[in-house]
XYZ file of C-alpha atoms in Angstrom:
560
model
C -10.323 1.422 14.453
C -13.900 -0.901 14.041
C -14.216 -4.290 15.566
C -15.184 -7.072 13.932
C -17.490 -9.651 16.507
C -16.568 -13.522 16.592
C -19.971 -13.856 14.334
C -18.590 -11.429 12.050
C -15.177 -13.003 11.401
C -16.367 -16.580 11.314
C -19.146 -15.139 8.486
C -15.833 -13.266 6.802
C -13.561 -16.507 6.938
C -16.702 -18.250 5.081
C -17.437 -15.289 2.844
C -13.704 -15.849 1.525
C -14.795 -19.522 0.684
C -17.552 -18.388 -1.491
C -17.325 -18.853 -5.156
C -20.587 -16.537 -6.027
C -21.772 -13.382 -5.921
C -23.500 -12.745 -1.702
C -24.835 -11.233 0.653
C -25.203 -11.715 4.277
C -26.573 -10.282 6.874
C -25.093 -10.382 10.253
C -27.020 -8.214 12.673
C -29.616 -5.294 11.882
C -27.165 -3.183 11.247
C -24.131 -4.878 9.315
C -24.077 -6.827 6.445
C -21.262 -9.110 4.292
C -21.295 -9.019 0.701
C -18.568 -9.711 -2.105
C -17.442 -12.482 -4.067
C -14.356 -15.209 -4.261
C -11.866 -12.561 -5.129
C -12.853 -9.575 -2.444
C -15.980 -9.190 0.165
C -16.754 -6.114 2.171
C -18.298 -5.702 5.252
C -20.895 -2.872 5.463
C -22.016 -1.290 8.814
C -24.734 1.885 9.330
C -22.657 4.294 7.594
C -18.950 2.783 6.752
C -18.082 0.034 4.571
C -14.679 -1.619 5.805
C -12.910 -4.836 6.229
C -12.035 -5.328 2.632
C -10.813 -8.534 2.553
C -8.600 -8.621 -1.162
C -5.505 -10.756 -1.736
C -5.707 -12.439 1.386
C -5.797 -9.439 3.902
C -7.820 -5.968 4.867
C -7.424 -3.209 2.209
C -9.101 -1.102 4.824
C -6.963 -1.426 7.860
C -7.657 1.192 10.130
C -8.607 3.281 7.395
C -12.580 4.279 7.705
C -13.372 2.550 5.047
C -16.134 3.300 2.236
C -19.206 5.634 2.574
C -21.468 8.109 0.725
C -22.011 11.419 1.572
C -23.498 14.895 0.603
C -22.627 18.902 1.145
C -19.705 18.448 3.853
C -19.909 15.551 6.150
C -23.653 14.567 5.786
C -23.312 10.975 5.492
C -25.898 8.330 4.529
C -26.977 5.569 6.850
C -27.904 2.616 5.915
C -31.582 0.615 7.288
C -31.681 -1.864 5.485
C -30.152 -4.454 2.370
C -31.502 -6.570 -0.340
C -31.033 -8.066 -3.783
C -32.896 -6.492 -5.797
C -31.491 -9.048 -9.093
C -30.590 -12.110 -9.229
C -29.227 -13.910 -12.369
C -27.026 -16.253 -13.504
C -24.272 -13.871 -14.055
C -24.596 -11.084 -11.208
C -26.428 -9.839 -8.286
C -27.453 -6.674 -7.263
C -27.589 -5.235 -3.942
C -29.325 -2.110 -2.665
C -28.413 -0.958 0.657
C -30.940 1.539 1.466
C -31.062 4.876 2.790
C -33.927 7.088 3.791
C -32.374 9.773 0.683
C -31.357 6.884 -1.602
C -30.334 3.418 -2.396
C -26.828 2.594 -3.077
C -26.445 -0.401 -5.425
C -23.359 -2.997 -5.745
C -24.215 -4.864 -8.965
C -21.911 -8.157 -8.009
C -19.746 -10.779 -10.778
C -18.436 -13.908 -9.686
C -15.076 -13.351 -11.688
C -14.811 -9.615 -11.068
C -12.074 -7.764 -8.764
C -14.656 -4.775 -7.515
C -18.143 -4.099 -8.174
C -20.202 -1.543 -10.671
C -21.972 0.656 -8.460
C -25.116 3.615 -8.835
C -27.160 5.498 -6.187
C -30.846 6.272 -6.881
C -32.075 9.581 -5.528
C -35.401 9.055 -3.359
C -35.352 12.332 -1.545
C -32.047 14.391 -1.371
C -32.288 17.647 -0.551
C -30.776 20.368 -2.980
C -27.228 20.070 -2.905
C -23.912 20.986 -4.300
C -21.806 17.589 -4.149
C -22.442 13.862 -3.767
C -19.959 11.626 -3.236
C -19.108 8.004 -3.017
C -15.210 7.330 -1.590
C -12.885 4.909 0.120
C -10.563 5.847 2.938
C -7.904 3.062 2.500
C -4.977 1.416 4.218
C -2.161 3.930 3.787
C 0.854 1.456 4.018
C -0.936 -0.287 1.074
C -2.152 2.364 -1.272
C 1.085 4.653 -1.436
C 0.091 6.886 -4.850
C -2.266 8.655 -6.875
C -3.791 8.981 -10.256
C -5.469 11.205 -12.321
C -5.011 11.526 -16.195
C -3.336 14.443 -15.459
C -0.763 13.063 -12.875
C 0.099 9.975 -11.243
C 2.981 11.008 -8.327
C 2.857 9.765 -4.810
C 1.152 10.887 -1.977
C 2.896 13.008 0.515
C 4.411 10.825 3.758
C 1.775 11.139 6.739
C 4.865 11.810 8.482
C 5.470 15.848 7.311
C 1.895 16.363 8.278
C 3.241 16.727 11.893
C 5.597 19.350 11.627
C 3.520 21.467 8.873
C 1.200 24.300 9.301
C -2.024 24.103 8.203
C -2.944 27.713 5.799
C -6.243 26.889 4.728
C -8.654 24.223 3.775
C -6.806 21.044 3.708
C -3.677 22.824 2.405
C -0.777 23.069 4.562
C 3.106 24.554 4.451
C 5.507 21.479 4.888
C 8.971 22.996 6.760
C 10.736 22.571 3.746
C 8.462 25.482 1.741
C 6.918 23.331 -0.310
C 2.789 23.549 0.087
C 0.374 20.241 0.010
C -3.541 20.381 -0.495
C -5.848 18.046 -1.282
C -6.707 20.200 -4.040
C -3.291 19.031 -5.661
C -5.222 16.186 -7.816
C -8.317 17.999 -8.899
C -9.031 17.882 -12.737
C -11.301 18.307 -15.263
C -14.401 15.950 -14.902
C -14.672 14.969 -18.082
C -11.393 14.643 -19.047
C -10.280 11.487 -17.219
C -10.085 7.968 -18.617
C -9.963 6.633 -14.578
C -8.831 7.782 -10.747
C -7.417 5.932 -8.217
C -4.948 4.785 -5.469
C -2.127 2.270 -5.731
C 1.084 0.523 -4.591
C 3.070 -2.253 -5.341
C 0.562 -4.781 -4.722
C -2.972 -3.401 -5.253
C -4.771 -0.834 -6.892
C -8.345 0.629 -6.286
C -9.866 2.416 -9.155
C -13.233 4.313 -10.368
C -13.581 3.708 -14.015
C -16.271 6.025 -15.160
C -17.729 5.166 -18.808
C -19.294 8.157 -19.243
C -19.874 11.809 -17.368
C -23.419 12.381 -18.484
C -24.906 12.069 -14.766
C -21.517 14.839 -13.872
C -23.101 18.608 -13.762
C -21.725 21.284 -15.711
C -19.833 21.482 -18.760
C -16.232 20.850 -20.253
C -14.982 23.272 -17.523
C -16.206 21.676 -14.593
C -13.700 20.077 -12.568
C -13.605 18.596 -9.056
C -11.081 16.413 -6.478
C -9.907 12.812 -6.748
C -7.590 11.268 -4.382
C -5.585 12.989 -1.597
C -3.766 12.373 1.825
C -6.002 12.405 4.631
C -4.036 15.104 7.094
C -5.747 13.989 10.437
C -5.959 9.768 9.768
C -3.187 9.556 7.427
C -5.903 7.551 4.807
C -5.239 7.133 1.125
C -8.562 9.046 0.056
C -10.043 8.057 -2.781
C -12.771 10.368 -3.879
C -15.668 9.536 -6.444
C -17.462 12.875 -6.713
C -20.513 12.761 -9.255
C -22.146 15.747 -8.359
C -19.980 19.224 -8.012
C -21.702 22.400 -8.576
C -19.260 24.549 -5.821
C -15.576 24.008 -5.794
C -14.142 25.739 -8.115
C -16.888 27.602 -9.410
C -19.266 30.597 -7.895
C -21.539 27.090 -5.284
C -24.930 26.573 -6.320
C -27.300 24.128 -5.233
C -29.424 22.240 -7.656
C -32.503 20.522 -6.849
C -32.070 16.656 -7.245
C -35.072 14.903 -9.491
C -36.696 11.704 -7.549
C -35.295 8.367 -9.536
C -32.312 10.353 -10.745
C -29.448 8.002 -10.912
C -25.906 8.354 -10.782
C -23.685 5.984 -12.251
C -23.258 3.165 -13.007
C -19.582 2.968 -12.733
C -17.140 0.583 -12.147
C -14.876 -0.030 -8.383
C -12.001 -1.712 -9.580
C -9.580 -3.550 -7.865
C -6.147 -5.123 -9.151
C -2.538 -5.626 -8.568
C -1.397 -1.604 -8.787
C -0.916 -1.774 -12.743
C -1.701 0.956 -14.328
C -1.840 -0.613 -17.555
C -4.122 -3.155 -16.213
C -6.300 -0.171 -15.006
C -6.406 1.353 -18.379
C -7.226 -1.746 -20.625
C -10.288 -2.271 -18.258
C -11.128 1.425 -18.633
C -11.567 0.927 -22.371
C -13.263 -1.719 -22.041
C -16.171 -0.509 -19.779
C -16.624 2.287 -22.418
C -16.739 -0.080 -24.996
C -19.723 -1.777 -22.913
C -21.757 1.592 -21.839
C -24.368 1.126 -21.500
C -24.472 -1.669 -19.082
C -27.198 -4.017 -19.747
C -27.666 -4.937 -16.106
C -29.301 -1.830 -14.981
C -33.129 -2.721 -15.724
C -34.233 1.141 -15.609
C -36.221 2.090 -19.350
C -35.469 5.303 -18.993
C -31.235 4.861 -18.514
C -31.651 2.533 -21.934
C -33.715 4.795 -23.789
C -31.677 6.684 -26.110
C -30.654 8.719 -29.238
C -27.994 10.970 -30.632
C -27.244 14.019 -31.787
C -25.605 15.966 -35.076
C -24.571 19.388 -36.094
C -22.706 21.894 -37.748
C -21.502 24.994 -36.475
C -20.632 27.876 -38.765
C -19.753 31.850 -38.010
C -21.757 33.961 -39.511
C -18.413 35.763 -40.845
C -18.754 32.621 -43.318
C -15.534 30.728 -40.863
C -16.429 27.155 -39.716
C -16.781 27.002 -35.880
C -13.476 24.551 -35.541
C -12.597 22.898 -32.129
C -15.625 24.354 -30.823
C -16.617 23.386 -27.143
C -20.499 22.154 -27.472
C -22.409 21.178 -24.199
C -25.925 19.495 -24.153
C -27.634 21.041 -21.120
C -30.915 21.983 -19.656
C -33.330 24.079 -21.598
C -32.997 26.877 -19.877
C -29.491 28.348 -21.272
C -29.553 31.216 -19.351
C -28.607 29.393 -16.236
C -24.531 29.550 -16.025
C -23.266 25.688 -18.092
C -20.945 25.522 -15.119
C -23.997 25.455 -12.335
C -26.497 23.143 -14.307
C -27.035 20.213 -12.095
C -30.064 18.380 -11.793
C -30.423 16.473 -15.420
C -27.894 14.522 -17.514
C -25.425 16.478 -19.718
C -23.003 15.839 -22.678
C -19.962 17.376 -24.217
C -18.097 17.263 -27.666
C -15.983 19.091 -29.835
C -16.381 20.103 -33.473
C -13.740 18.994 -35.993
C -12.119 21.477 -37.965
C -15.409 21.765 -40.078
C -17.333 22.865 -37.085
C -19.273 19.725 -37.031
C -20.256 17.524 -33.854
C -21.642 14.346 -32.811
C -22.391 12.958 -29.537
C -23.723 9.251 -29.410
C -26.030 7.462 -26.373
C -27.929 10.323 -25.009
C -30.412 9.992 -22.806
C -33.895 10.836 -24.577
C -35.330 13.970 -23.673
C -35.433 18.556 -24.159
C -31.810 19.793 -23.836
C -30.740 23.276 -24.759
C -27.535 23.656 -26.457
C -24.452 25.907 -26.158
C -21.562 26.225 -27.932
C -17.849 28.529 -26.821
C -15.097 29.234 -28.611
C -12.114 26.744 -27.408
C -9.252 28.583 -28.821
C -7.698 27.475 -32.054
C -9.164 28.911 -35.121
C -12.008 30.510 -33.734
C -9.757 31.883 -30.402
C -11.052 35.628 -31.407
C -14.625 34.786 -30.870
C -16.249 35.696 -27.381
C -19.875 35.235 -28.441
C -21.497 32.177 -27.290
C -24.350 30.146 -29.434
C -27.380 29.275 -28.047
C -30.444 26.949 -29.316
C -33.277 25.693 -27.169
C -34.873 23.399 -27.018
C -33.115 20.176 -28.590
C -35.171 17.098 -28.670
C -33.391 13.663 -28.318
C -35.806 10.431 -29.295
C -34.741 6.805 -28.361
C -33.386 5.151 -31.381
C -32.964 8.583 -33.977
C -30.246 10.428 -34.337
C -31.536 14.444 -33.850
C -30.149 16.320 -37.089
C -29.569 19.879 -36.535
C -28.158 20.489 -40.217
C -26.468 23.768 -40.333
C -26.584 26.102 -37.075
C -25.387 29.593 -37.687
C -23.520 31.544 -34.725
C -23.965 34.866 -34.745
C -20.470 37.088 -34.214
C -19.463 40.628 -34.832
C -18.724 41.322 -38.219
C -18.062 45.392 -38.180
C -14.564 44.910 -35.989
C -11.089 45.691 -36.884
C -8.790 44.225 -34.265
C -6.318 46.363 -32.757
C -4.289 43.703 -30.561
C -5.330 40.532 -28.618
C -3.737 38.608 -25.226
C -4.563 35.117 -25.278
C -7.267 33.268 -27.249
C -11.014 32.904 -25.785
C -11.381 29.520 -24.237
C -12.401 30.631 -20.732
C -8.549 29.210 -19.760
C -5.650 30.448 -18.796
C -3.780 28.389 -21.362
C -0.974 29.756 -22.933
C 0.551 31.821 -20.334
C 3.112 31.362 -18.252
C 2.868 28.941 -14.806
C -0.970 27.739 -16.386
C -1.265 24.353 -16.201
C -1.697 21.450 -13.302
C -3.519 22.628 -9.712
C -0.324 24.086 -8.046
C -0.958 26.078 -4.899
C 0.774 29.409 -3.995
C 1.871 30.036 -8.057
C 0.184 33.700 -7.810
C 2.995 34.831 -5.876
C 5.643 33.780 -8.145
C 4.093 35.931 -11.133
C 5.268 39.930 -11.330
C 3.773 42.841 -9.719
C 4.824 44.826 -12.683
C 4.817 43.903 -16.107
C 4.994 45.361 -19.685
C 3.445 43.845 -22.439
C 4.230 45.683 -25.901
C 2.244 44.688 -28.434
C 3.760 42.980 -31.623
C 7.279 42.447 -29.638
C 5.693 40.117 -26.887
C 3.733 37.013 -26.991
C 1.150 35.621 -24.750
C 3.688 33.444 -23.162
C 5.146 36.563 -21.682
C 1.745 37.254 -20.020
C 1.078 35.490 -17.059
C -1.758 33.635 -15.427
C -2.800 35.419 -12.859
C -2.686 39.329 -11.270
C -3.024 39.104 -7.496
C 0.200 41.742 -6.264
C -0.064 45.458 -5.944
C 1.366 47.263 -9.425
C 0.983 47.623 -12.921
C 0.327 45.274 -15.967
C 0.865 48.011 -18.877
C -0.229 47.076 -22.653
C 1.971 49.084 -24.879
C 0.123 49.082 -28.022
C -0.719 51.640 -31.342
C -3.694 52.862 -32.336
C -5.006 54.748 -35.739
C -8.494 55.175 -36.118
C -9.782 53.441 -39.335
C -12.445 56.431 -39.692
C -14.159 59.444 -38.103
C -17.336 57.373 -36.762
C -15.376 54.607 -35.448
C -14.795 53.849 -31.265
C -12.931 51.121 -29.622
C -14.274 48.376 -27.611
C -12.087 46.682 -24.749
C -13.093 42.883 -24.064
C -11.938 41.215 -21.083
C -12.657 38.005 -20.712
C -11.747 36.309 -16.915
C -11.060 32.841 -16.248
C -11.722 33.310 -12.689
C -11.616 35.800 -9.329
C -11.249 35.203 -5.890
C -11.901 38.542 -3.882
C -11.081 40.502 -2.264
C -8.231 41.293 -4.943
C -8.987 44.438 -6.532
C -8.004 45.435 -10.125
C -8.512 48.921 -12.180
C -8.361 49.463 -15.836
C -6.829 52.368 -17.234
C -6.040 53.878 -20.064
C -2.789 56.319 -20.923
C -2.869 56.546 -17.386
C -5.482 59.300 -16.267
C -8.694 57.649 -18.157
C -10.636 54.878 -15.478
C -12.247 52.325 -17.618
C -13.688 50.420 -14.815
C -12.454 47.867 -12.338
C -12.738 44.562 -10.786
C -13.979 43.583 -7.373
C -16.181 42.140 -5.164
C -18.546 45.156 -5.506
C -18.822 43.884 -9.196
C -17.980 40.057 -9.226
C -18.846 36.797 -7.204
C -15.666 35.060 -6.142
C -14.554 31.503 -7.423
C -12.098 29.771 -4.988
C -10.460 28.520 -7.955
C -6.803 30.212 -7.304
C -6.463 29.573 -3.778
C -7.867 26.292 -3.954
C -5.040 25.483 -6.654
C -6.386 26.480 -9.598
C -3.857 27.646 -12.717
C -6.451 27.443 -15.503
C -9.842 28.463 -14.664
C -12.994 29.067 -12.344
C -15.723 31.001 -13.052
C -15.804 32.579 -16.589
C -16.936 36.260 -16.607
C -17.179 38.925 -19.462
C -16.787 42.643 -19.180
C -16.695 45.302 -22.536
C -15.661 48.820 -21.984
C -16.534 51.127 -24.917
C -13.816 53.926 -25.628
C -14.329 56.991 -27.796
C -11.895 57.375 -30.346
C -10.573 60.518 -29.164
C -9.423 58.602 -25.797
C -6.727 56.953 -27.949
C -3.928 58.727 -28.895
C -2.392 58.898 -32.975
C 0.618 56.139 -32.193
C 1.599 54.654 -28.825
C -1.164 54.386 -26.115
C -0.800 52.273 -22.650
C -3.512 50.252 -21.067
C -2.876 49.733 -17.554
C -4.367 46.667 -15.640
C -3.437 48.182 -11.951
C -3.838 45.383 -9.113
C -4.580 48.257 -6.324
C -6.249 45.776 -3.189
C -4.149 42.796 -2.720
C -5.096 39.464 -1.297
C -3.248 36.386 -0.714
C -3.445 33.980 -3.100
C -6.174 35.587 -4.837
C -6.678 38.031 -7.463
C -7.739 37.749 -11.258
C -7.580 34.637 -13.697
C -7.194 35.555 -16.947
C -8.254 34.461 -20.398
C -8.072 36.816 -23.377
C -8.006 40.458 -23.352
C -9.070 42.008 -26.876
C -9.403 45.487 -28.214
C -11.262 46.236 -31.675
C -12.001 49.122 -33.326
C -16.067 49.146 -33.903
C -16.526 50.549 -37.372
């Protein structure tokens, strides 16, 4: 628990007077800043005694802080305003890496906040968060679940497995993995009770690496303090995903987003969230750069003649070779095409992007190709017409069967959906799949125990010339599970390990739907398959706790 000095609580008791927007400095090393409805007191490193509603939100919580890679905090040297106008004030507190700004309303519960990079190293996360008063904040929520945080209590009695994942005595497994989502998903995150809420309200992702796919934590229990955590990560390029670290760009800026604060209503939460994107971009931040900007239009179509519909399109760096998922040190942008394959995406930042564009299921689920175009320029005030973009897919296949539709998810089989951990060991060792009798449904998520996944399927070759091509398509691997393909049982197609892939933590870190994408093709003479029924075996032969392979679509053509 911090102490607060006589000075300090005397300055707080004023500070609560205060009608306007403040700051105040009460030794080299802590400052008070806030307004009529809150004010915060902000030491070296933590942020804490948040006075809101009459009383400390913080408690003996640690508070707020910023942080990099792990437990690489930021300390603070020094705090200014760095604006001051009739409606807000903005406050730096600086760091020898960065500046972390506090742009200040008189009428406003919370405070918009950014962080300008002066000279972070290359790094995999950055991340603003509160530790809060657990009494006060008793739940979570993500647009993907809202549910309450688990007692502090069963934290005593459980045994920790992992990372931040534990086995409570009645089975049941906790991790603070349990509210990760997709980034750029979410309409807001936060903590809450019965009396007040904290929220980050984010009006756009564009300063979030990676593409639709990238996803990252939120809130969680704190297993050691007991703290409501509430996490504001805006730079992820590890969990999840095969960790990379990205150089970071001097003047970059993250944000700016909103802290919120209210009376616990969701509702409440959610009318402000649509509000801020309304507003985006915020006039206050005076940087030309952040208000210079244009947009973009296309339309996708297959070169089969099809229209590339629900297709996932991500505005990255030029250089499209480098994995969507690890791209990290720009500004990036997502859409999806309407059923006509065309795309918009509004209020990007001028500049060179390179463009790619997946298959996300749907009408185009049978298409593994990606499309690529580089470079995209974006001019302040135009809107960048690309006209009519053709993508470039097989045309000389005949399918012979399919599992799943190509999305680089798991979607669509069984026990895919929110970050549960442990769900590997309730699928089957064996299974049979049979072709034209089962559906995907039947297929599950995720191989991790020793046996056989068969694929009962018939085969006729359409001609003399033609030979079949096997397409698997992964939605993520941890090692060291180890899987062989075979076919009709004596013919080795290949396998997967960690001699051939990289491992994504994604399924023991909770993940049901994806990680890392990989591709792998197989070609098959035609006299390999048999005239009627043939078998392809996916053996799980090196098993691994809670790891293993995370599927997506598995598709054999004929190549004609």
């Amino acid at each position: 628990m911090r102490t607060t000095s006589l000075f300090a609580a005397l300055a707080v008791t004023k500070a609560a007077l205060a009608k306007g927007p403040f700051l105040q400095q009460l030794n080299s090393t802590q400052w008070i800043f806030g307004n009529h409805l809150w004010n915060l007191t902000q030491g070296s490193t933590y942020a804490t005694n948040l006075q809101y509603q009459g009383s400390d939100a913080v408690g003996k919580a640690y508070g707020h802080y910023i942080g990099y890679d792990g437990e690489s905090n930021l300390q603070f040297t020094s705090a200014s305003i760095v604006s001051n106008t009739s409606d807000y004030i903005d406050v730096a507190f600086s760091a020898s890496l960065g500046d972390l700004h506090w742009v200040i309303y008189p009428e406003l519960a919370g405070a918009y906040q950014y962080f300008v990079n002066k000279a972070l190293p290359d790094l995999s996360i950055l991340r603003t968060l509160w530790r809060l008063d657990p009494d006060r904040f008793t739940h979570g929520y993500n647009t993907n679940k809202n549910d309450k945080l688990p007692d502090f209590s069963l934290y005593a009695n459980a045994t920790k497995i992992q990372d931040e994942t534990f086995l409570f005595p009645d089975g049941s497994y906790v991790t603070k993995y349990d509210f990760a989502n997709y980034v750029r998903e979410r309409d807001f995150v936060g903590v809450y009770g019965d009396k007040t809420g904290s929220w980050y309200i984010h009006p756009t992702y564009e300063y979030q690496p990676g593409n639709h796919l990238s996803q990252t934590l939120t809130v969680h229990r704190e297993s050691k303090t007991g703290d409501a955590v509430q996490l504001n990560v805006v730079q992820d390029t590890s969990h999840f995903r095969v960790g990379n670290k990205t150089p970071q760009p001097v003047g970059k800026i993250w944000g700016p987003w909103l802290w919120y604060l209210n009376d616990g209503s969701l509702s409440d939460a959610r009318r402000q969230a649509a509000h801020e994107r309304k507003t985006f971009p915020y006039a206050f931040l005076k940087d030309t750069a952040y208000h210079s900007r244009g947009s973009i239009r296309g339309k996708l179509t297959l070169s089969d003649g099809r229209p590339a519909a629900g297709a996932a399109v991500f505005l990255g760096d030029t250089d499209t070779s480098t994995r969507p998922l690890v791209q990290g040190s720009g500004y990036y942008y997502t859409a999806f095409a309407d059923a006509s394959g065309a795309f918009s995406i509004p209020n990007v930042r001028s500049g060179s992007y390179g463009l790619i564009a997946a298959s996300n299921g749907g009408a185009i689920g049978d298409v593994y190709t990606n499309f690529t175009s580089s470079p995209i320029t974006i001019t302040a005030g135009k809107t960048s017409h690309l006209n009519n973009l053709t993508w470039a897919v097989p045309t000389n296949r005949q399918k012979i069967f399919q599992i799943g539709a190509f999305d680089k998810k798991a979607t669509g089989f069984t026990n895919s959906g929110q970050h549960v951990h442990g769900l590997t060991e309730k699928g089957p060792a064996n299974l049979t799949f049979t072709v034209g009798k089962n559906t995907d449904a039947d297929w599950y998520y995720a191989s991790s125990k020793l046996g056989s996944w068969d694929v009962v399927f018939n085969a006729s070759a359409p001609n003399s010339t033609a030979r079949a091509l096997l397409s698997v398509s992964l939605a993520g691997y941890s090692q060291s599970a180890g899987l062989t393909i075979y076919l009709n049982g004596n013919k080795t197609l290949g396998s997967i390990s960690k001699d051939t892939l990289t491992s994504d933590p994604a399924l023991y870190r909770s993940g049901t739907i994806s990680g890392e994408w990989r591709f792998l093709q197989y070609d098959i003479p035609a006299e390999d398959l048999k005239q009627g029924s043939n078998v392809l075996s996916f053996t799980t032969d090196r098993y691994t706790l809670w790891r293993g392979v995370l599927w997506d679509s598995i598709i054999l053509e004929w190549v004609l």
